[in-house]
Every structure is written in structure tokens, then in C-alpha cells.
Short mmCIF file of C-alpha atoms in Angstrom, two decimals:
data_model
loop_
_atom_site.label_atom_id
_atom_site.label_comp_id
_atom_site.label_asym_id
_atom_site.label_seq_id
_atom_site.Cartn_x
_atom_site.Cartn_y
_atom_site.Cartn_z
CA MET Q 25 57.49 112.36 101.81
CA LYS Q 26 60.03 114.46 99.89
CA TYR Q 27 61.63 115.53 103.17
CA GLY Q 28 61.92 111.90 104.25
CA ASN Q 29 63.50 110.97 100.92
CA ASP Q 30 66.01 113.80 101.29
CA LEU Q 31 66.93 112.54 104.74
CA THR Q 32 67.33 109.02 103.39
CA ARG Q 33 69.63 110.21 100.59
CA THR Q 34 71.68 112.29 103.04
CA GLU Q 35 72.06 109.33 105.37
CA SER Q 36 73.03 107.11 102.44
CA ARG Q 37 75.72 109.60 101.42
CA ARG Q 38 77.11 109.65 104.95
CA ILE Q 39 77.20 105.85 105.11
CA CYS Q 40 78.90 105.71 101.71
CA ILE Q 41 81.53 108.27 102.75
CA PHE Q 42 82.11 106.39 106.00
CA LEU Q 43 82.58 103.03 104.27
CA LEU Q 44 84.93 104.53 101.72
CA HIS Q 45 87.02 105.99 104.53
CA ILE Q 46 87.16 102.52 106.06
CA ALA Q 47 88.88 101.40 102.86
CA VAL Q 48 91.52 104.12 103.35
CA VAL Q 49 92.03 103.10 106.98
CA ALA Q 50 92.45 99.47 105.92
CA GLY Q 51 95.09 100.60 103.46
CA ILE Q 52 96.91 102.52 106.19
CA ALA Q 53 97.17 99.33 108.24
CA VAL Q 54 98.43 97.40 105.21
CA GLY Q 55 100.97 100.09 104.37
CA ALA Q 56 102.30 100.19 107.91
CA ALA Q 57 102.66 96.40 107.91
CA ILE Q 58 104.53 96.47 104.59
CA ALA Q 59 106.90 99.19 105.82
CA ALA Q 60 107.52 97.26 109.02
CA ALA Q 61 108.38 94.16 107.00
CA LYS Q 62 110.84 96.24 104.97
CA LYS Q 63 112.43 97.89 108.03
CA ASP Q 64 115.96 97.43 106.70
CA THR Q 65 115.06 98.69 103.24
CA ASP Q 66 115.37 102.28 102.03
CA LEU Q 67 111.93 103.24 100.76
CA SER Q 68 113.04 106.46 99.05
CA GLY Q 69 113.04 104.83 95.63
CA VAL Q 70 109.82 102.91 96.16
CA TRP Q 71 107.54 105.82 95.15
CA TRP Q 72 104.56 103.55 94.46
CA LEU Q 73 104.64 102.52 98.12
CA HIS Q 74 105.18 105.80 100.01
CA GLN Q 75 103.38 107.91 97.35
CA TYR Q 76 105.46 110.93 98.44
CA PHE Q 77 103.63 111.37 101.76
CA ALA Q 78 106.81 111.27 103.84
CA PRO Q 79 108.66 114.61 103.68
CA ALA Q 80 112.01 112.89 103.25
CA TYR Q 81 110.71 111.23 100.08
CA SER Q 82 108.78 114.22 98.68
CA GLY Q 83 111.73 115.98 97.04
CA ASN Q 84 114.66 118.23 97.76
CA THR Q 85 113.26 121.45 96.29
CA VAL Q 86 109.95 123.31 96.47
CA LEU Q 87 109.28 122.52 92.81
CA ALA Q 88 110.09 118.82 93.29
CA VAL Q 89 107.74 118.54 96.28
CA PHE Q 90 104.95 120.22 94.32
CA ARG Q 91 105.51 118.05 91.27
CA ASN Q 92 105.64 114.77 93.18
CA THR Q 93 102.61 115.49 95.32
CA PHE Q 94 100.52 116.83 92.47
CA VAL Q 95 101.42 114.23 89.84
CA SER Q 96 100.94 111.22 92.15
CA SER Q 97 97.57 112.50 93.39
CA ALA Q 98 96.39 113.73 89.98
CA VAL Q 99 97.18 110.41 88.30
CA GLN Q 100 95.15 108.57 90.91
CA LEU Q 101 92.30 111.03 90.48
CA VAL Q 102 92.31 110.45 86.72
CA LEU Q 103 92.20 106.68 87.27
CA ILE Q 104 89.25 107.11 89.63
CA MET Q 105 87.49 109.31 87.09
CA LEU Q 106 87.96 106.75 84.31
CA LEU Q 107 86.50 104.01 86.50
CA GLY Q 108 83.25 105.92 86.54
CA PHE Q 109 82.80 105.06 82.87
CA PHE Q 110 82.83 101.33 83.62
CA SER Q 111 79.62 99.83 84.94
CA LEU Q 112 81.61 97.42 87.12
CA GLY Q 113 84.33 99.83 88.21
CA GLN Q 114 83.24 100.06 91.87
CA PRO Q 115 85.60 97.37 93.27
CA PHE Q 116 88.56 98.99 91.52
CA GLY Q 117 87.63 102.38 92.97
CA ALA Q 118 87.62 100.89 96.45
CA ALA Q 119 91.00 99.28 95.70
CA LEU Q 120 92.45 102.69 94.80
CA LEU Q 121 91.31 104.00 98.18
CA VAL Q 122 93.08 101.12 99.89
CA TYR Q 123 96.15 101.96 97.83
CA ARG Q 124 95.93 105.60 98.93
CA GLY Q 125 95.93 104.42 102.54
CA VAL Q 126 98.93 102.18 101.88
CA GLY Q 127 100.99 105.25 100.97
CA ILE Q 128 100.00 107.01 104.20
CA GLY Q 129 100.63 103.98 106.42
CA ALA Q 130 103.97 103.12 104.80
CA SER Q 131 105.20 106.72 105.05
CA VAL Q 132 104.25 107.19 108.69
CA ALA Q 133 105.65 103.79 109.69
CA SER Q 134 108.95 104.36 107.90
CA MET Q 135 109.34 107.80 109.49
CA TYR Q 136 108.72 106.29 112.92
CA MET Q 137 111.21 103.48 112.35
CA ILE Q 138 113.88 105.97 111.29
CA SER Q 139 113.38 108.68 113.93
CA GLY Q 140 111.24 107.08 116.64
CA ALA Q 141 109.35 109.54 118.83
CA GLY Q 142 111.21 112.37 117.11
CA SER Q 143 109.08 111.77 114.02
CA LEU Q 144 105.84 112.67 115.81
CA LEU Q 145 106.00 116.42 115.13
CA PRO Q 146 106.84 116.20 111.41
CA ILE Q 147 104.13 113.54 111.02
CA LEU Q 148 101.53 115.77 112.68
CA VAL Q 149 102.61 118.91 110.80
CA LEU Q 150 103.62 117.65 107.38
CA VAL Q 151 101.90 114.29 106.83
CA VAL Q 152 98.57 114.20 108.66
CA PRO Q 153 96.96 117.36 107.16
CA LYS Q 154 97.96 116.39 103.62
CA ALA Q 155 96.87 112.80 104.16
CA ILE Q 156 93.45 113.82 105.45
CA ILE Q 157 92.74 116.25 102.61
CA LEU Q 158 94.03 114.04 99.78
CA SER Q 159 92.25 111.01 101.18
CA TYR Q 160 88.99 112.91 101.38
CA ILE Q 161 89.41 114.08 97.78
CA SER Q 162 89.96 110.48 96.72
CA VAL Q 163 86.87 109.39 98.64
CA LEU Q 164 84.76 112.09 96.99
CA GLY Q 165 86.11 111.06 93.58
CA VAL Q 166 85.31 107.40 94.16
CA ARG Q 167 81.82 108.29 95.37
CA GLU Q 168 81.19 110.20 92.14
CA ALA Q 169 82.59 107.30 90.13
CA PHE Q 170 80.23 104.95 91.92
CA ARG Q 171 77.31 107.20 91.05
CA LEU Q 172 78.16 107.40 87.37
CA SER Q 173 78.67 103.63 87.24
CA ALA Q 174 75.24 103.15 88.76
CA VAL Q 175 73.73 105.61 86.26
CA GLN Q 176 75.29 103.67 83.39
CA LEU Q 177 73.89 100.40 84.67
CA ARG Q 178 70.40 101.86 84.72
CA PHE Q 179 70.92 103.52 81.35
CA LEU Q 180 72.32 100.41 79.65
CA PHE Q 181 70.13 97.70 81.10
CA ARG Q 182 66.91 99.42 82.15
CA ASP Q 183 66.87 102.46 79.89
CA GLU Q 184 65.62 104.57 82.82
CA LEU Q 185 67.64 107.66 81.97
CA PRO Q 186 67.07 109.75 78.82
CA GLU Q 187 70.16 110.36 76.69
CA ALA Q 188 70.03 114.12 77.34
CA LYS Q 189 70.13 113.54 81.10
CA MET Q 190 73.02 111.11 80.68
CA LYS Q 191 74.99 113.79 78.80
CA ARG Q 192 74.30 116.30 81.56
CA ALA Q 193 75.37 113.77 84.19
CA VAL Q 194 78.67 113.19 82.37
CA LYS Q 195 79.26 116.93 81.96
CA LEU Q 196 78.65 117.52 85.67
CA TYR Q 197 80.92 114.58 86.42
CA PHE Q 198 83.82 116.21 84.58
CA VAL Q 199 83.18 119.54 86.31
CA LYS Q 200 83.33 117.89 89.73
CA PHE Q 201 86.64 116.22 88.92
CA LEU Q 202 88.09 119.46 87.61
CA VAL Q 203 87.24 121.05 90.96
CA LEU Q 204 88.90 118.15 92.80
CA ALA Q 205 91.98 118.50 90.58
CA ALA Q 206 92.14 122.24 91.38
CA ILE Q 207 92.02 121.39 95.11
CA ILE Q 208 94.84 118.89 94.63
CA MET Q 209 96.90 121.63 92.99
CA LEU Q 210 96.30 123.92 95.97
CA VAL Q 211 97.18 121.16 98.43
CA SER Q 212 100.37 120.40 96.49
CA ALA Q 213 101.37 124.06 96.58
CA ALA Q 214 100.69 124.25 100.30
CA ASP Q 215 102.63 121.05 100.85
CA SER Q 216 105.69 122.41 99.05
CA VAL Q 217 105.55 125.60 101.12
CA MET Q 218 105.12 123.69 104.38
CA ASN Q 219 108.04 121.40 103.54
CA TYR Q 220 110.21 124.45 102.82
CA ILE Q 221 109.23 126.24 106.04
CA PHE Q 222 109.58 123.19 108.28
CA MET Q 223 112.43 121.43 106.54
CA ASP Q 224 114.38 121.41 109.82
CA LEU Q 225 111.81 119.04 111.31
CA TYR Q 226 113.02 116.08 109.26
#
């Protein structure tokens, strides 16, 4: 019975991860459509749209690229973390995933509109790896926020969780987000190095 329950939980996690990725993909489509509608507009100053995914918008120095990538991703991670403390924060967590996808879609679409087929290599080298990793980090963060929200609902309305266990759950929650923040820092550092090495691609 325990083995069956473990399988059920594992399958539930996979379904949850899959559905959360669907939200990112939906955002990519929305972002591409927005960028296409703004085809005659310079998106360099619209940071909230491109979210610094496009190399041309990331910064002119290694430090600027690191700062822009890290700050934009870290701020979103903090917002996701805070949503975990609201019992009805799930829809907003999903919305942040859509927003993450908007940045990817808008960046890729704008690069393609500017350089055409010549943008394919920089997209594959400089955008796709970063987009995949940062999106996955956001998905993991939202999943953890969903879990804590669910725990709070049970704790507040059904009193199913002892206070000591709630404290441990919150402590573990913070640890997980610190790990995700550390990964974002590493990704930001790698992104700045990659942009410096392959700056001739864009």
C-alpha cells in the first residue's frame, strides 16, 4: 500500500510539473504575439517585457548582464516564495509562470524580427539554455508555494497539522528557496560569461 501511495505521489508531482510548464509555454506564445504586435518598437527599454532574456537587452558588460539576469529572476523568485504564505496564492503563482514565459517569447520573437534566420544560433546558444533552467527553477518554486498554501489551508481550517510540523515545513520551505536562489546566481554568472564569449553572435 505504501509503495502504491509513493507511486501516486510521484505521478502527481509529474503531472503538477507538466501543468506548470504548460503555463510557461502559454506565456511564450503570449510574449511572441506581443513582440510581433510591437514590431516597429524598440524593446530595449521595456525590461518588464523581455526580462533580459535577449542578449542585446541583457547589458553591455559582464557585470551588467549578471546583475540584470540575477535581479530580474531573484525578484520573481521572492514573489513566488511570498505567495506560498497566502492560502489562495496558487492562481498568482501560475500567473508568474505565464509572465516568465512572456519574457522568453518576446525576446526570441524580437531577435527573429531583427535578424531573421541569423538569430537562430544566438537564440540556441544564449537564450534557450538560460530560458529552460530559469523556467524550471520558477516551476519548482511555484510547486513549493502551492504545497505551502495547501498546508496552510489544512492548518487554518482543519487543524490537521501540529504547530511544530508547520514550523518545520516553513523552515524547509526557506531552505529550498535559498537553494533555488543559489542556482539562479550560478546561472546568472554563466550567462554573463557566455554573453562575453559569444558577443560576436549578436
